[in-house]
Amino acid sequence: PEMTKIAIKKNFVVSKPTPLPSRRLSAISVPNLVLFQKVKLLVQLVPVVAPPVPISTSKSLPMPELKVVVITGDGDGAAIGGNHLIHAARRNIDLTCILFNNQTYGMTGGQYSPTTPEGALATTAPYGAIEPAFDLCRLVAAAGATYVARGATSRLHELSGLIRDGLSHRGFAFVEAIAQCPTYYGRANNQRGAVEMLRWQREHTVS
């Protein structure tokens, strides 16, 4: 497909979205409505406890009139559910996966995750993570995703546009949102507040 560059640090390449006809939107594992209010979408909330990608697949395949959305994190999406993620991309399942990457398990104690930078501290890596971090955009692109993008919560306007394009795409769309976790990651790595972490994001991304 025709490709266009998006504005991120590594100039990752993202395919242009394939327009969709108007469809109902079904949101899987959505913690709140703030994001969708920003992109002006109405959603039907279907919260789940089980891994969201396979459950979302089970809704998308038999009900193609729905636009199914997964909201997940780097722990659930890249570790516990990493296998689900790459196979949904490989099969080009018609759903949009928005993954908030705060580089840690922010809801279960601050353990290191597959996206924790090498050398960063975590409760389960008190001397620093010894493994290289996943580049999730390159991972899902290599697996076969047809829309891949990365944005940051410090640049909400740009991130909202990437999400809007992902929602309009037919096929597997993946949007990685670089987010902050001041409670665990920030405190452990000398970024002690949300404002400081957001400032760091803006200094290390481009618009």
mmCIF file of C-alpha atoms in Angstrom, residues 6-197:
data_model
loop_
_atom_site.group_PDB
_atom_site.id
_atom_site.type_symbol
_atom_site.label_atom_id
_atom_site.label_comp_id
_atom_site.label_asym_id
_atom_site.label_seq_id
_atom_site.Cartn_x
_atom_site.Cartn_y
_atom_site.Cartn_z
ATOM 1 C CA ILE A 6 4.294 10.005 10.701
ATOM 2 C CA ALA A 7 6.098 12.331 13.047
ATOM 3 C CA ILE A 8 7.821 10.273 15.691
ATOM 4 C CA LYS A 9 11.397 9.952 16.861
ATOM 5 C CA LYS A 10 12.250 6.976 14.637
ATOM 6 C CA ASN A 11 10.170 8.087 11.607
ATOM 7 C CA PHE A 12 8.156 4.888 11.694
ATOM 8 C CA VAL A 13 6.161 4.276 8.527
ATOM 9 C CA VAL A 14 2.385 3.930 8.654
ATOM 10 C CA SER A 15 0.019 2.932 5.884
ATOM 11 C CA LYS A 16 -2.778 5.307 4.967
ATOM 12 C CA PRO A 17 -6.162 4.208 6.335
ATOM 13 C CA THR A 18 -8.666 2.528 4.057
ATOM 14 C CA PRO A 19 -11.962 4.456 4.454
ATOM 15 C CA LEU A 20 -14.892 2.576 5.949
ATOM 16 C CA PRO A 21 -18.629 3.091 5.597
ATOM 17 C CA SER A 22 -20.388 4.335 8.716
ATOM 18 C CA ARG A 23 -20.648 1.494 11.239
ATOM 19 C CA ARG A 24 -21.565 1.039 14.854
ATOM 20 C CA LEU A 25 -18.639 1.017 17.239
ATOM 21 C CA SER A 26 -18.172 -1.643 19.887
ATOM 22 C CA ALA A 27 -15.425 -0.944 22.406
ATOM 23 C CA ILE A 28 -13.750 -3.837 24.181
ATOM 24 C CA SER A 29 -11.979 -3.382 27.505
ATOM 25 C CA VAL A 30 -12.386 0.384 27.638
ATOM 26 C CA PRO A 31 -11.471 2.000 30.972
ATOM 27 C CA ASN A 32 -13.070 5.377 30.246
ATOM 28 C CA LEU A 33 -14.673 7.538 27.574
ATOM 29 C CA VAL A 34 -12.242 10.476 27.589
ATOM 30 C CA LEU A 35 -10.333 9.312 24.522
ATOM 31 C CA PHE A 36 -13.462 8.681 22.495
ATOM 32 C CA GLN A 37 -14.977 12.008 23.474
ATOM 33 C CA LYS A 38 -11.824 13.573 22.035
ATOM 34 C CA VAL A 39 -12.248 11.806 18.688
ATOM 35 C CA LYS A 40 -16.019 12.383 18.779
ATOM 36 C CA LEU A 41 -17.225 8.783 18.781
ATOM 37 C CA LEU A 42 -20.046 7.104 20.619
ATOM 38 C CA VAL A 43 -19.195 3.690 21.984
ATOM 39 C CA GLN A 44 -20.926 0.668 23.407
ATOM 40 C CA LEU A 45 -18.804 -0.405 26.360
ATOM 41 C CA VAL A 46 -18.108 -4.117 26.699
ATOM 42 C CA PRO A 47 -15.635 -4.426 29.590
ATOM 43 C CA VAL A 48 -13.833 -7.745 29.808
ATOM 44 C CA VAL A 49 -11.426 -9.337 32.257
ATOM 45 C CA ALA A 50 -10.075 -12.006 29.893
ATOM 46 C CA PRO A 51 -7.453 -11.145 27.220
ATOM 47 C CA PRO A 52 -9.224 -8.582 25.022
ATOM 48 C CA VAL A 53 -7.824 -9.360 21.543
ATOM 49 C CA PRO A 54 -9.252 -12.890 21.137
ATOM 50 C CA ILE A 55 -12.586 -11.821 22.599
ATOM 51 C CA SER A 56 -12.620 -8.853 20.237
ATOM 52 C CA THR A 57 -11.867 -11.191 17.343
ATOM 53 C CA SER A 58 -14.873 -13.291 18.318
ATOM 54 C CA LYS A 59 -17.058 -10.173 17.998
ATOM 55 C CA SER A 60 -15.485 -8.770 14.839
ATOM 56 C CA LEU A 61 -15.634 -11.877 12.640
ATOM 57 C CA PRO A 62 -19.345 -12.778 12.992
ATOM 58 C CA MET A 63 -20.526 -9.146 13.190
ATOM 59 C CA PRO A 64 -18.670 -7.171 10.517
ATOM 60 C CA GLU A 65 -21.102 -4.267 10.921
ATOM 61 C CA LEU A 66 -19.363 -3.466 14.228
ATOM 62 C CA LYS A 67 -16.143 -1.512 14.494
ATOM 63 C CA VAL A 68 -14.428 -3.312 17.364
ATOM 64 C CA VAL A 69 -11.867 -1.469 19.473
ATOM 65 C CA VAL A 70 -9.376 -2.945 21.942
ATOM 66 C CA ILE A 71 -7.781 -0.707 24.547
ATOM 67 C CA THR A 72 -4.923 -2.419 26.322
ATOM 68 C CA GLY A 73 -1.487 -1.816 27.829
ATOM 69 C CA ASP A 74 2.054 -2.973 27.197
ATOM 70 C CA GLY A 75 1.856 -5.720 29.830
ATOM 71 C CA ASP A 76 -1.403 -7.252 28.633
ATOM 72 C CA GLY A 77 -0.774 -6.527 24.962
ATOM 73 C CA ALA A 78 2.906 -7.395 24.619
ATOM 74 C CA ALA A 79 3.490 -10.043 27.301
ATOM 75 C CA ILE A 80 0.426 -11.913 28.549
ATOM 76 C CA GLY A 81 -1.434 -11.227 25.310
ATOM 77 C CA GLY A 82 1.519 -10.872 22.960
ATOM 78 C CA ASN A 83 0.678 -14.044 21.080
ATOM 79 C CA HIS A 84 -2.887 -12.806 20.561
ATOM 80 C CA LEU A 85 -1.607 -9.478 19.266
ATOM 81 C CA ILE A 86 0.737 -10.819 16.603
ATOM 82 C CA HIS A 87 -1.766 -13.373 15.301
ATOM 83 C CA ALA A 88 -4.552 -10.797 15.048
ATOM 84 C CA ALA A 89 -2.113 -8.683 13.021
ATOM 85 C CA ARG A 90 -1.097 -11.708 10.916
ATOM 86 C CA ARG A 91 -4.738 -12.474 10.130
ATOM 87 C CA ASN A 92 -5.499 -8.792 9.512
ATOM 88 C CA ILE A 93 -8.585 -9.007 11.739
ATOM 89 C CA ASP A 94 -10.817 -5.968 11.246
ATOM 90 C CA LEU A 95 -10.354 -4.288 14.627
ATOM 91 C CA THR A 96 -8.480 -1.344 16.080
ATOM 92 C CA CYS A 97 -6.038 -1.976 18.920
ATOM 93 C CA ILE A 98 -4.988 1.065 20.948
ATOM 94 C CA LEU A 99 -2.122 0.101 23.240
ATOM 95 C CA PHE A 100 -1.066 2.470 26.009
ATOM 96 C CA ASN A 101 2.629 1.895 26.608
ATOM 97 C CA ASN A 102 3.822 3.216 29.978
ATOM 98 C CA GLN A 103 6.825 0.854 29.956
ATOM 99 C CA THR A 104 5.782 -0.951 33.136
ATOM 100 C CA TYR A 105 3.020 -2.984 34.761
ATOM 101 C CA GLY A 106 1.416 0.132 36.211
ATOM 102 C CA MET A 107 -1.644 -1.552 37.727
ATOM 103 C CA THR A 108 -0.050 -4.563 39.404
ATOM 104 C CA GLY A 109 2.989 -3.271 41.258
ATOM 105 C CA GLY A 110 5.460 -1.757 38.809
ATOM 106 C CA GLN A 111 7.065 -4.929 37.454
ATOM 107 C CA TYR A 112 9.116 -4.545 34.280
ATOM 108 C CA SER A 113 7.293 -5.235 31.019
ATOM 109 C CA PRO A 114 8.437 -6.178 27.496
ATOM 110 C CA THR A 115 8.688 -2.451 26.693
ATOM 111 C CA THR A 116 10.728 -1.405 29.734
ATOM 112 C CA PRO A 117 13.928 0.166 28.379
ATOM 113 C CA GLU A 118 17.129 -1.756 28.947
ATOM 114 C CA GLY A 119 18.696 -0.535 32.176
ATOM 115 C CA ALA A 120 15.499 1.009 33.582
ATOM 116 C CA LEU A 121 14.534 0.126 37.137
ATOM 117 C CA ALA A 122 11.389 -1.722 38.197
ATOM 118 C CA THR A 123 10.179 -3.644 41.242
ATOM 119 C CA THR A 124 11.224 -6.888 39.544
ATOM 120 C CA ALA A 125 14.374 -5.337 38.075
ATOM 121 C CA PRO A 126 16.004 -3.510 41.013
ATOM 122 C CA TYR A 127 19.366 -3.415 39.207
ATOM 123 C CA GLY A 128 17.883 -2.508 35.836
ATOM 124 C CA ALA A 129 16.163 -4.434 33.045
ATOM 125 C CA ILE A 130 18.670 -6.635 31.247
ATOM 126 C CA GLU A 131 16.660 -7.347 28.092
ATOM 127 C CA PRO A 132 16.115 -5.034 25.118
ATOM 128 C CA ALA A 133 12.610 -3.613 24.841
ATOM 129 C CA PHE A 134 10.143 -4.616 22.147
ATOM 130 C CA ASP A 135 9.495 -2.077 19.403
ATOM 131 C CA LEU A 136 5.795 -2.892 19.207
ATOM 132 C CA CYS A 137 5.131 -0.956 16.010
ATOM 133 C CA ARG A 138 7.806 -2.872 14.142
ATOM 134 C CA LEU A 139 6.588 -6.122 15.704
ATOM 135 C CA VAL A 140 2.977 -5.795 14.514
ATOM 136 C CA ALA A 141 4.027 -4.377 11.140
ATOM 137 C CA ALA A 142 6.248 -7.406 10.574
ATOM 138 C CA ALA A 143 3.374 -9.665 11.642
ATOM 139 C CA GLY A 144 1.098 -8.174 8.981
ATOM 140 C CA ALA A 145 -0.854 -5.233 10.446
ATOM 141 C CA THR A 146 -2.089 -2.918 7.700
ATOM 142 C CA TYR A 147 -2.224 0.289 9.774
ATOM 143 C CA VAL A 148 0.483 1.026 12.362
ATOM 144 C CA ALA A 149 1.105 4.291 14.182
ATOM 145 C CA ARG A 150 2.757 5.662 17.313
ATOM 146 C CA GLY A 151 1.909 8.826 19.217
ATOM 147 C CA ALA A 152 2.325 10.236 22.701
ATOM 148 C CA THR A 153 -0.106 11.423 25.345
ATOM 149 C CA SER A 154 1.884 14.658 25.586
ATOM 150 C CA ARG A 155 0.813 15.432 22.010
ATOM 151 C CA LEU A 156 -2.883 14.737 22.270
ATOM 152 C CA HIS A 157 -3.916 16.434 19.032
ATOM 153 C CA GLU A 158 -1.546 14.314 16.950
ATOM 154 C CA LEU A 159 -2.426 11.157 18.884
ATOM 155 C CA SER A 160 -6.157 11.759 18.391
ATOM 156 C CA GLY A 161 -5.608 12.062 14.649
ATOM 157 C CA LEU A 162 -3.717 8.765 14.529
ATOM 158 C CA ILE A 163 -6.497 7.051 16.473
ATOM 159 C CA ARG A 164 -9.164 8.560 14.229
ATOM 160 C CA ASP A 165 -7.349 7.255 11.143
ATOM 161 C CA GLY A 166 -6.979 3.835 12.777
ATOM 162 C CA LEU A 167 -10.702 3.693 13.504
ATOM 163 C CA SER A 168 -11.498 4.469 9.868
ATOM 164 C CA HIS A 169 -9.209 1.713 8.572
ATOM 165 C CA ARG A 170 -10.516 -1.637 7.368
ATOM 166 C CA GLY A 171 -8.273 -4.397 8.660
ATOM 167 C CA PHE A 172 -6.011 -4.637 11.690
ATOM 168 C CA ALA A 173 -5.088 -1.160 12.931
ATOM 169 C CA PHE A 174 -2.563 -0.715 15.726
ATOM 170 C CA VAL A 175 -1.962 2.563 17.540
ATOM 171 C CA GLU A 176 0.720 2.695 20.227
ATOM 172 C CA ALA A 177 0.228 5.589 22.663
ATOM 173 C CA ILE A 178 3.342 6.334 24.690
ATOM 174 C CA ALA A 179 1.993 7.139 28.166
ATOM 175 C CA GLN A 180 3.370 8.050 31.573
ATOM 176 C CA CYS A 181 3.323 6.128 34.869
ATOM 177 C CA PRO A 182 4.631 8.507 37.550
ATOM 178 C CA THR A 183 3.610 6.189 40.383
ATOM 179 C CA TYR A 184 5.931 3.297 39.525
ATOM 180 C CA TYR A 185 8.120 3.950 36.499
ATOM 181 C CA GLY A 186 8.600 7.622 37.236
ATOM 182 C CA ARG A 187 9.545 7.226 40.886
ATOM 183 C CA ALA A 188 11.919 4.366 40.135
ATOM 184 C CA ASN A 189 13.668 6.212 37.314
ATOM 185 C CA ASN A 190 14.009 9.768 38.640
ATOM 186 C CA GLN A 191 10.985 11.113 36.783
ATOM 187 C CA ARG A 192 8.958 11.885 39.862
ATOM 188 C CA GLY A 193 5.845 13.555 38.511
ATOM 189 C CA ALA A 194 3.367 13.376 35.641
ATOM 190 C CA VAL A 195 4.297 16.864 34.439
ATOM 191 C CA GLU A 196 7.991 15.978 34.352
ATOM 192 C CA MET A 197 7.235 12.784 32.418
#
